[in-house]
GROMACS .gro file of C-alpha atoms in nm:
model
  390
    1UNK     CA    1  -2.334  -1.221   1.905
    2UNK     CA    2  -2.103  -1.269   1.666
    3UNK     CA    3  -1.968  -1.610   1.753
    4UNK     CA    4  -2.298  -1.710   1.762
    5UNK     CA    5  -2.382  -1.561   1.393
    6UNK     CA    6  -2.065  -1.710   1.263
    7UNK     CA    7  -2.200  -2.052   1.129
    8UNK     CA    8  -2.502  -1.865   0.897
    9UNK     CA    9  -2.440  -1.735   0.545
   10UNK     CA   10  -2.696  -1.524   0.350
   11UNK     CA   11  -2.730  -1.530  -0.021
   12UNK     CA   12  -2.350  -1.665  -0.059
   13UNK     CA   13  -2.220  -1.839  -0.317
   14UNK     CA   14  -2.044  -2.182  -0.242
   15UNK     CA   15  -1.870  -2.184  -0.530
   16UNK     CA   16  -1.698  -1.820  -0.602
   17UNK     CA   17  -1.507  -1.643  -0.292
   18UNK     CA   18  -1.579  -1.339  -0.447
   19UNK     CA   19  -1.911  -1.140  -0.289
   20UNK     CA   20  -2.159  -0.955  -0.532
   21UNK     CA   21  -2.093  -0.625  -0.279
   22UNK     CA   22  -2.023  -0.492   0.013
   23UNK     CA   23  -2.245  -0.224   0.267
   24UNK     CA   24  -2.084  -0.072   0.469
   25UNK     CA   25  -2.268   0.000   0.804
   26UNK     CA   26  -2.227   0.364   0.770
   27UNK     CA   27  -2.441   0.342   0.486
   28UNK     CA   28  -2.712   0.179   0.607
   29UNK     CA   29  -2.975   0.388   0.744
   30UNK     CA   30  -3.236   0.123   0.869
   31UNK     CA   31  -3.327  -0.260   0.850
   32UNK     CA   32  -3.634  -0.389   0.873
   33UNK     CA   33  -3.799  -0.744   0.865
   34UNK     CA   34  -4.047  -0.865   0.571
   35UNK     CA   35  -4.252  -1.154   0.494
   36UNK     CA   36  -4.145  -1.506   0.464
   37UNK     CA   37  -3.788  -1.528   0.603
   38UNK     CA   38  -3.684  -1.237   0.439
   39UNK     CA   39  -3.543  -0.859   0.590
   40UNK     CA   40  -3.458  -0.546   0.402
   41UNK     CA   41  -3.166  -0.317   0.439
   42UNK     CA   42  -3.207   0.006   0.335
   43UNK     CA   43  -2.976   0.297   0.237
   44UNK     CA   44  -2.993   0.640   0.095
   45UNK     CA   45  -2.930   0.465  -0.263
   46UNK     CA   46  -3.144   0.145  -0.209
   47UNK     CA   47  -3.297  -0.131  -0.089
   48UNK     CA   48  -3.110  -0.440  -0.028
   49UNK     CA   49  -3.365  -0.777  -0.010
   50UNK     CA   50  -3.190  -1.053   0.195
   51UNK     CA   51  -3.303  -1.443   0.245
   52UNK     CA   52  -3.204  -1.602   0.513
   53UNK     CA   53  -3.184  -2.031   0.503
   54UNK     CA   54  -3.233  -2.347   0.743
   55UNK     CA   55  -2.948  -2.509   0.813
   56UNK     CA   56  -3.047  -2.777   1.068
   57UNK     CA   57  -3.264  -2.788   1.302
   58UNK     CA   58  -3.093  -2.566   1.523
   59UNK     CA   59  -3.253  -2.220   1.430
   60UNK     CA   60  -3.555  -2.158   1.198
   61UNK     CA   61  -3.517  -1.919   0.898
   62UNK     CA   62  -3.744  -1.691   1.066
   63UNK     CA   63  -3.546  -1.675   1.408
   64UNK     CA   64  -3.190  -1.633   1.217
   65UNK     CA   65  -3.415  -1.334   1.019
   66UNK     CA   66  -3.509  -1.135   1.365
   67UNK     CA   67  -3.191  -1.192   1.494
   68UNK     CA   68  -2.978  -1.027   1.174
   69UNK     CA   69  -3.201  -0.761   1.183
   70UNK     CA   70  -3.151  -0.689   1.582
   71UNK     CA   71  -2.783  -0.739   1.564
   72UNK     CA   72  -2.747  -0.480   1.250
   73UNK     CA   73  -3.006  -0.227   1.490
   74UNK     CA   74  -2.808  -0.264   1.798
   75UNK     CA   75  -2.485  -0.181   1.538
   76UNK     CA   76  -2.649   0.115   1.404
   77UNK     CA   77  -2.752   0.228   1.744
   78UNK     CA   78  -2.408   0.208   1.890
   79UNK     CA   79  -2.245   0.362   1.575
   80UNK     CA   80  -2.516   0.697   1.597
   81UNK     CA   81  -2.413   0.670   1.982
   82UNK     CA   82  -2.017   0.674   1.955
   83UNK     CA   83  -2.070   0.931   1.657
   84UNK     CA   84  -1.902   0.798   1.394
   85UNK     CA   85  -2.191   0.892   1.134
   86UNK     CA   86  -1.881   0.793   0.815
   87UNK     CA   87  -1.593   0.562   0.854
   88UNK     CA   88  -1.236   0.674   0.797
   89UNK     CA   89  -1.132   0.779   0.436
   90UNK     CA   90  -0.888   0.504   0.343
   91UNK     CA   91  -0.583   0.553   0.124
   92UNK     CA   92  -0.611   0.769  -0.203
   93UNK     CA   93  -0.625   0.522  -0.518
   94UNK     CA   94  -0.295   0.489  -0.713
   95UNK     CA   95  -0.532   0.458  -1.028
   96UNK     CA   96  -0.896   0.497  -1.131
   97UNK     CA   97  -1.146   0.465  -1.375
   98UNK     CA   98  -1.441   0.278  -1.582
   99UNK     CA   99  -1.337  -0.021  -1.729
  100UNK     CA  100  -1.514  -0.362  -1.876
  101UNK     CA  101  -1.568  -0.687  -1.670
  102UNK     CA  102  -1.655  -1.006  -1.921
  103UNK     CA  103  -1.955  -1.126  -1.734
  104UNK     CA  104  -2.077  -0.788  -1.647
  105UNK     CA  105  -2.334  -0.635  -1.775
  106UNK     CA  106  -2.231  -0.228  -1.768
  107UNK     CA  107  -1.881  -0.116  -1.725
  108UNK     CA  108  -1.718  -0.113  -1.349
  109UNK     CA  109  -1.559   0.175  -1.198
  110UNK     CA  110  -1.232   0.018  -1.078
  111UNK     CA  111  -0.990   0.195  -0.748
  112UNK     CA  112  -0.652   0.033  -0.740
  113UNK     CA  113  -0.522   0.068  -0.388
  114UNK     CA  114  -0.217  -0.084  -0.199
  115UNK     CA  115  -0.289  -0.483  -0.184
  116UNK     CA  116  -0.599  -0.448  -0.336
  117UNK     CA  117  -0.793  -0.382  -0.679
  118UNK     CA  118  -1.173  -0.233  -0.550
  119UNK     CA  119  -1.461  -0.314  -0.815
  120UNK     CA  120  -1.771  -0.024  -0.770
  121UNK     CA  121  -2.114  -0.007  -1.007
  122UNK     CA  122  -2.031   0.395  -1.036
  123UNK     CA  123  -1.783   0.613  -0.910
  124UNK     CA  124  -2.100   0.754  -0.666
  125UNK     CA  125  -2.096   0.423  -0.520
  126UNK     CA  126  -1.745   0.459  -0.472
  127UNK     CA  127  -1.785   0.777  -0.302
  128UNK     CA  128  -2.035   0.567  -0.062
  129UNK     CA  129  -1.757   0.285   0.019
  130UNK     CA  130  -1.979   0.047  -0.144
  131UNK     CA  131  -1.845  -0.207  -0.368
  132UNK     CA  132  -1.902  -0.491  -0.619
  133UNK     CA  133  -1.618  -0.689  -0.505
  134UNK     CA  134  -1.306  -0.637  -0.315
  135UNK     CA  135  -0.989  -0.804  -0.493
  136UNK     CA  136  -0.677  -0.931  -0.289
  137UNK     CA  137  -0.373  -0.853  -0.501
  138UNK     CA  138  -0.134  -1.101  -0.291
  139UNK     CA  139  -0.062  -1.407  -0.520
  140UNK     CA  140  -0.255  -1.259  -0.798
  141UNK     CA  141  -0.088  -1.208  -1.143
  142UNK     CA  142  -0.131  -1.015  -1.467
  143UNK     CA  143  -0.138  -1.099  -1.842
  144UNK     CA  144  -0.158  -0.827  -2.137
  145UNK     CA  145  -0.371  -0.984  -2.425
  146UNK     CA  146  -0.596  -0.841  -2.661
  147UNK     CA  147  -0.518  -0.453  -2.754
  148UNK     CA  148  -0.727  -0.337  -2.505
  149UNK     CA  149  -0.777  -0.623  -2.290
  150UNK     CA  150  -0.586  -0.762  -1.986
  151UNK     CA  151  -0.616  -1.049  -1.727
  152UNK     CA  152  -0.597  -1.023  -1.346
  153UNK     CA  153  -0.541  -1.372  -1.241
  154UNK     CA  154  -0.610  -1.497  -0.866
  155UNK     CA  155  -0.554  -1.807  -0.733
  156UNK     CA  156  -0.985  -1.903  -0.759
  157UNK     CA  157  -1.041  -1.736  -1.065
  158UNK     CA  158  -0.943  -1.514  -1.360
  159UNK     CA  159  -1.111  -1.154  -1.416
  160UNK     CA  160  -1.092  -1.048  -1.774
  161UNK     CA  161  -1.109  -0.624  -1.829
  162UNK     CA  162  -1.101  -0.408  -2.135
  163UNK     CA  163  -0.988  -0.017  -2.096
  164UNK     CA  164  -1.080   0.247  -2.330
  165UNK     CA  165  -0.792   0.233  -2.543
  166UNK     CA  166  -0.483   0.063  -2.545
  167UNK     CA  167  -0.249   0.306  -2.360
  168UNK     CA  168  -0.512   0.269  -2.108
  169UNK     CA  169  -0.483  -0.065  -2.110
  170UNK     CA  170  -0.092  -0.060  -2.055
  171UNK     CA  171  -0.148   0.146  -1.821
  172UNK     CA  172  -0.368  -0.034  -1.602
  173UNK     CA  173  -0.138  -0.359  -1.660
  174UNK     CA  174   0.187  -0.186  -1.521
  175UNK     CA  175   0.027  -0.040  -1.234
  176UNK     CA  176  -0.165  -0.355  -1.128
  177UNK     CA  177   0.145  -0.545  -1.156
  178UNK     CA  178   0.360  -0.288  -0.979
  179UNK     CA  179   0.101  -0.338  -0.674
  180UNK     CA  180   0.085  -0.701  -0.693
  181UNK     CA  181   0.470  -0.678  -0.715
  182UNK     CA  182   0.452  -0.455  -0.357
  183UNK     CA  183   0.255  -0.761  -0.200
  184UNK     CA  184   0.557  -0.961  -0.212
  185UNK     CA  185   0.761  -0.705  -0.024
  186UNK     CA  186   0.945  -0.776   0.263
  187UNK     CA  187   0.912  -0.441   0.514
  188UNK     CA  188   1.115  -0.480   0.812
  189UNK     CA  189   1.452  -0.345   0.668
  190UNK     CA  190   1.243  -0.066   0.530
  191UNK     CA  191   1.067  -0.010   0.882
  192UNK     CA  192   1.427  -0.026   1.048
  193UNK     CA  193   1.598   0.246   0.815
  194UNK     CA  194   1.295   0.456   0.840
  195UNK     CA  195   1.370   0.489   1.236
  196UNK     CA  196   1.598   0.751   1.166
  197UNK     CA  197   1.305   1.004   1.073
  198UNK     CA  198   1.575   1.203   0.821
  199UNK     CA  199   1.547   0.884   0.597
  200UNK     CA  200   1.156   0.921   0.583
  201UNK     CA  201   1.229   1.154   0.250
  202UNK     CA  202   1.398   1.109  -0.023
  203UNK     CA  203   1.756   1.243   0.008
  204UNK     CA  204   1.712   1.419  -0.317
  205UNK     CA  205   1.392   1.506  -0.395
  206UNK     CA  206   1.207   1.494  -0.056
  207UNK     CA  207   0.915   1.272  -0.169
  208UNK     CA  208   0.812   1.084   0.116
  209UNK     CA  209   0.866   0.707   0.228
  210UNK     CA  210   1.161   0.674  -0.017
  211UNK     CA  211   1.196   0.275  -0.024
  212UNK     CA  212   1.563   0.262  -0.264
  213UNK     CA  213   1.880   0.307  -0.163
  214UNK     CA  214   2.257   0.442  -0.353
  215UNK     CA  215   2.391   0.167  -0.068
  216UNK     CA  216   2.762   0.310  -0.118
  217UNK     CA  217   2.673   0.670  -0.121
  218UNK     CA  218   2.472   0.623   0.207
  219UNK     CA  219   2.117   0.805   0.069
  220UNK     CA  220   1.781   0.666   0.083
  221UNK     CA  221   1.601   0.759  -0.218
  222UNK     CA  222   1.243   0.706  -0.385
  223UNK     CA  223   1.168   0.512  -0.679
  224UNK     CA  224   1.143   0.785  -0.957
  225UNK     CA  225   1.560   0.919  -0.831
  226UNK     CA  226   1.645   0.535  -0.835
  227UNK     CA  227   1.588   0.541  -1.175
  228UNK     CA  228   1.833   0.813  -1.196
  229UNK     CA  229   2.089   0.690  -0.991
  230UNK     CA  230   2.087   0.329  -1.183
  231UNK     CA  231   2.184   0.547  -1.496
  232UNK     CA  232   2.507   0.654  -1.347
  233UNK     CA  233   2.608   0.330  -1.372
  234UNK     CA  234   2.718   0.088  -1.056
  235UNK     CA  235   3.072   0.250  -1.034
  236UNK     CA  236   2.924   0.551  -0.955
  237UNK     CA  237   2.559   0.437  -0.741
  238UNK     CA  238   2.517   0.073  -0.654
  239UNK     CA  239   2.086   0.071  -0.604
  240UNK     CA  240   1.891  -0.128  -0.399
  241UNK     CA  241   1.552  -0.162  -0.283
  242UNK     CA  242   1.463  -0.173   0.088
  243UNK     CA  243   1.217  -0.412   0.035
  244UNK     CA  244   1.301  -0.644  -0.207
  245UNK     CA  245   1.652  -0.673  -0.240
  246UNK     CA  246   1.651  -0.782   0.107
  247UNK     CA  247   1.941  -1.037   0.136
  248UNK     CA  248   2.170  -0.765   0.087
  249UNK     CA  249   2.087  -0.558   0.378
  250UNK     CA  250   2.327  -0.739   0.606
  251UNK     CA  251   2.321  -0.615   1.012
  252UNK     CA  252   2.618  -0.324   0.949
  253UNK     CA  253   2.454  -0.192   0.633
  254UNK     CA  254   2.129  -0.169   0.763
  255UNK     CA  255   2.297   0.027   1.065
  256UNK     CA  256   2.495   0.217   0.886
  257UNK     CA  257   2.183   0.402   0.762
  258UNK     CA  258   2.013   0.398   1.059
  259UNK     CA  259   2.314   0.595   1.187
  260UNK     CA  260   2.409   0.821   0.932
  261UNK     CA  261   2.064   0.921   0.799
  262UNK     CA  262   1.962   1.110   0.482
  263UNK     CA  263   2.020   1.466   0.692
  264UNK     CA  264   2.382   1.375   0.752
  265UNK     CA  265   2.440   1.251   0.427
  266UNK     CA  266   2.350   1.527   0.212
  267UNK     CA  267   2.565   1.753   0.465
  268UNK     CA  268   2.851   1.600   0.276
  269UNK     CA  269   2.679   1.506  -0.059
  270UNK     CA  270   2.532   1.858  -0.082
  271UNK     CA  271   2.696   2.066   0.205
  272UNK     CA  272   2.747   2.384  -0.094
  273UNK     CA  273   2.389   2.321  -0.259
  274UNK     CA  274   2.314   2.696  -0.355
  275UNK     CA  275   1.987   2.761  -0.208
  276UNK     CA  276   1.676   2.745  -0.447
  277UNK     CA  277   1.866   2.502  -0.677
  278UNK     CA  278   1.751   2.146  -0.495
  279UNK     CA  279   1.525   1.897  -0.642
  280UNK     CA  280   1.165   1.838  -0.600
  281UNK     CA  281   0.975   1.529  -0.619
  282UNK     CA  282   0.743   1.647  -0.917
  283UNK     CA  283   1.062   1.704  -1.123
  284UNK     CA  284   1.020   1.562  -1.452
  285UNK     CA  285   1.310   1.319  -1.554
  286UNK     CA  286   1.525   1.521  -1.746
  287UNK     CA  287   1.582   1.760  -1.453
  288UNK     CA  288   1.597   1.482  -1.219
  289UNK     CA  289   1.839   1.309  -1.388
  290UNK     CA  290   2.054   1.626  -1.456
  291UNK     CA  291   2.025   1.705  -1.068
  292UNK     CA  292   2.168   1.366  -0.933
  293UNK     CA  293   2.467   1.347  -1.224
  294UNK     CA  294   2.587   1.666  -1.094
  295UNK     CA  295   2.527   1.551  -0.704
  296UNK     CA  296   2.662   1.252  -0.745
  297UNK     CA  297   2.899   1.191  -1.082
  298UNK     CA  298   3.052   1.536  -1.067
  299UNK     CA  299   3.059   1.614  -0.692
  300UNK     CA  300   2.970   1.937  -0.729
  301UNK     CA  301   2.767   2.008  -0.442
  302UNK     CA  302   2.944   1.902  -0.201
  303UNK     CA  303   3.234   2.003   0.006
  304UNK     CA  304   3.652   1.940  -0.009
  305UNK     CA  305   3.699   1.607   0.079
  306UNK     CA  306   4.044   1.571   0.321
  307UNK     CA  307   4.152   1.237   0.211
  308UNK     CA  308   4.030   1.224  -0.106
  309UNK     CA  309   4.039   1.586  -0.347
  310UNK     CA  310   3.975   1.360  -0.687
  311UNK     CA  311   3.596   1.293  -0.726
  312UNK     CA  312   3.680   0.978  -0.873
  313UNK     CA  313   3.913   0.839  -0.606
  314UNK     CA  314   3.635   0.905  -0.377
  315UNK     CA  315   3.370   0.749  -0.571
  316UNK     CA  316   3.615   0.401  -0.579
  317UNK     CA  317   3.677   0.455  -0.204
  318UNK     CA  318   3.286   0.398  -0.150
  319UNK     CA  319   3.237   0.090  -0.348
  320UNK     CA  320   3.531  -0.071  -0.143
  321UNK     CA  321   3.438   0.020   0.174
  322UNK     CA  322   3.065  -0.101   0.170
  323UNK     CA  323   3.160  -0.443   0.009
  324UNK     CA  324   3.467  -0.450   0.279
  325UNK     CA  325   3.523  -0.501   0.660
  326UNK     CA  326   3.438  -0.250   0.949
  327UNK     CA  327   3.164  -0.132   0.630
  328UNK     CA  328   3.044   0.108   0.949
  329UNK     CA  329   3.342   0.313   1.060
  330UNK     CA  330   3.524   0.340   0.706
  331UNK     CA  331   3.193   0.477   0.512
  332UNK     CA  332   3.140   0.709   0.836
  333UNK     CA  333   3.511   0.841   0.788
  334UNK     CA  334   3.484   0.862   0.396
  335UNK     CA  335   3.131   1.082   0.400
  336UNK     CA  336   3.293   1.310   0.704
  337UNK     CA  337   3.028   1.220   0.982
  338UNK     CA  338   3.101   1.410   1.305
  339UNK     CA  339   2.890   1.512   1.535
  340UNK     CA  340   2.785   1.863   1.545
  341UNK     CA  341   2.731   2.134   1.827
  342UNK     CA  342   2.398   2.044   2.002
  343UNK     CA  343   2.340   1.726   1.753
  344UNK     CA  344   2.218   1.401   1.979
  345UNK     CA  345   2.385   1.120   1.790
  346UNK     CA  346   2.058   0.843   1.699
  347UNK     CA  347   1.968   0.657   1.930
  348UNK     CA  348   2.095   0.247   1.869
  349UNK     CA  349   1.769   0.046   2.058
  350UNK     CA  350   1.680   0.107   1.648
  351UNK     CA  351   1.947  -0.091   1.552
  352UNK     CA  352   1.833  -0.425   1.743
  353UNK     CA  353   1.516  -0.415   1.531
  354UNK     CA  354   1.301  -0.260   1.829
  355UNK     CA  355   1.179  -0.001   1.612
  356UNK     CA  356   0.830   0.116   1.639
  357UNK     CA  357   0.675   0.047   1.297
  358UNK     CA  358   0.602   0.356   1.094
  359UNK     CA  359   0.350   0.172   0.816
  360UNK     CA  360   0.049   0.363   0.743
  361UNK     CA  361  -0.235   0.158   0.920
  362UNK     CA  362  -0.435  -0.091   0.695
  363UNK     CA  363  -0.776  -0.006   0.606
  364UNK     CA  364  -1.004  -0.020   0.913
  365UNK     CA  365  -1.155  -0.422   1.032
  366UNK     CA  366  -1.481  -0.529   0.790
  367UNK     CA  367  -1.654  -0.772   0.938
  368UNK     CA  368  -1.719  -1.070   0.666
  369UNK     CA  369  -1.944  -1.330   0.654
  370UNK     CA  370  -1.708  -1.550   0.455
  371UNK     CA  371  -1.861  -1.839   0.179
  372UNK     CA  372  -1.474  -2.002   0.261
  373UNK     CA  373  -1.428  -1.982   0.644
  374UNK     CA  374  -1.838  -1.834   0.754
  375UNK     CA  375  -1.733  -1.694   1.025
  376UNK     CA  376  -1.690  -1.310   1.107
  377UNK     CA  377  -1.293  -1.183   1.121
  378UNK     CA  378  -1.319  -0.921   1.367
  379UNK     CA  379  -1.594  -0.788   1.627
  380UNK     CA  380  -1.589  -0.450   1.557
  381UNK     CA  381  -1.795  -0.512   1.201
  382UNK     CA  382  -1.831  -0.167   1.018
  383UNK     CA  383  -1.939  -0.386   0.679
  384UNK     CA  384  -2.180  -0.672   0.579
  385UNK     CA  385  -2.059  -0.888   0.270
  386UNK     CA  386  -2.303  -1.023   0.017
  387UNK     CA  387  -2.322  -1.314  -0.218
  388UNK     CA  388  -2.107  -1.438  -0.451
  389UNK     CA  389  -1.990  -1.240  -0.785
  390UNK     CA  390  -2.178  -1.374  -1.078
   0.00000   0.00000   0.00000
């Protein structure tokens, strides 16, 4: 039925890709057909009016209105039937709140997620998954200008938004353009370094999905400790990101910390950590910062090295041997890996880049009736897309 739906578009605008708002089908609580060529959808907030249109002389308006309106029934039916009465909660926002749309009557409530900027009429309607408009963040950019305002800039159009005040509105900037930034990332050296599970936290504060590396002190670290690290200066911590500093990661590098892991690691780097005294991944920076010189410039948390009893020697030993040959076993001798009692060394499959991926799942299949391509993108529809944004 949905192939055969896929060539009709209700109330869509030709001109802008972007819809006036999404239902989702969990909101919807019945449709019904009215007069004319016209059906209703109705939800616990209100009452949604659509039109349907000849095209040809294939299907009459009035046989492309009964047949919406038994398609969305037999949805509903078989929605109350597998009992999913709400659809999954997607990702927490990385930043909310009202701000103003040029061409828009009353403020929006925005939700800035991973890939995507989410346009709502309240934050209610937020709560009920239904939206104004739905923004892809891939090729998008942003542009500060007025002292509140700011541009997001896709490739059809340019949205124009005013915060409160003008922190606000630097605010808003970075973070958009740290997520539009993350579209351009490149995952699969960051999904093979995560196999090792140890390196799924950050080797110094524990926050989770650290995506930064201290490549010649073996440690997989988050974004906020990167910072820290990149103070120390490259003689001490050379930093690089998993996912964007990608030509870097060459085959041995990437399996050196596949094999050593962050658990390993921070045997040597903080085998004589008193307990009670590590780092969390609220610190603020000052502690943070204090934390990793101490780890890391002074050596003090870690144990007598064999080879190497000057802190400094050690430190120059590192950045030789992971810009120099056999990177693996020389780094693996300088940080004292061993294997110990009743330790299973990692498995290697990993390190042919058969690693199960370990990326959060995307937000669940809408099913679109695209103005660009009109045709639905997936079968298992849990949304209905309306016309363009004005």
């Amino acid at each position: 039925m949905a192939q055969f739906l896929s060539s009709w578009v209700i109330e869509l605008s030709l001109q802008d890709p972007f819809p006036k708002g999404v239902i989702p089908l969990t909101a919807i609580e019945m449709t019904r057909t009215s007069k004319d060529n016209k059906f209703q959808v109705i939800t616990s907030q209100r009452v949604f009016v659509f039109r349907t249109e000849s095209e040809g002389d294939s299907h009459s308006p009035l046989a492309q209105r009964d047949t919406w309106c038994s398609t969305l029934q037999a949805c509903l039916k078989e929605q109350r039937l597998l009992g999913h009465p709400r659809p999954p909660q997607p990702p927490r926002p990385l930043r909310t709140g009202m701000l103003e749309l040029r061409g828009h009557k009353a403020k929006v409530f925005a939700a800035l997620s991973p890939g995507e900027l989410a346009l709502y009429k309240s934050e209610q309607a937020f709560s009920l998954g239904i939206g104004i408009c739905f923004i892809e963040l891939q090729g998008c950019s942003v542009r500060e200008t007025k002292s509140r305002s700011f541009d997001l800039l896709t490739p059809h159009r340019c949205f124009s938004f005013t915060a409160e005040s003008g922190g606000a509105r630097q605010s808003w900037a970075a973070a958009l353009q740290e997520a539009v930034t993350e579209t351009l990332s490149d995952y699969e050296v960051a999904e093979k370094i995560w196999s090792n599970r140890a390196n799924r936290h950050c080797a110094d504060c524990g926050a989770s999905r650290p995506d930064w590396a201290a490549v010649n002190l073996g440690v997989v670290i988050c974004k906020q400790c990167a910072g820290q690290h990149r103070a120390l200066g490259s003689g001490i911590s050379k930093v690089q990101s998993l996912k964007l500093d990608t030509s870097v990661w060459s085959n041995e590098i990437v399996q050196l910390f596949i094999v050593l892991g962050n658990n390993r690691a921070n045997r040597f780097w903080a085998g004589s950590l008193p307990p009670g005294e590590g780092l969390h991944p609220d610190a603020t920076p000052g502690p943070r910062g204090e934390f990793i010189s101490r780890k890391y410039r002074l050596g003090l948390f870690r144990k007598p090295h064999p080879q190497y009893p000057d802190h400094s020697q050690l430190l120059q030993a590192l950045c030789a041997a992971v810009a120099g040959p056999n990177l693996l076993k020389n780094m693996t001798q300088l940080l004292c890996v061993e294997a110990f009692e009743g330790e299973q060394p990692w498995p290697p499959p990993a390190l042919d880049g058969s690693c199960p991926s370990l990326l959060p799942p995307g937000h669940p299949p809408k099913c679109f009736l695209s103005p660009l391509s009109q045709e639905f993108s997936d079968p298992t529809c849990d949304s209905v897309l309306l016309g363009g944004l004005n």
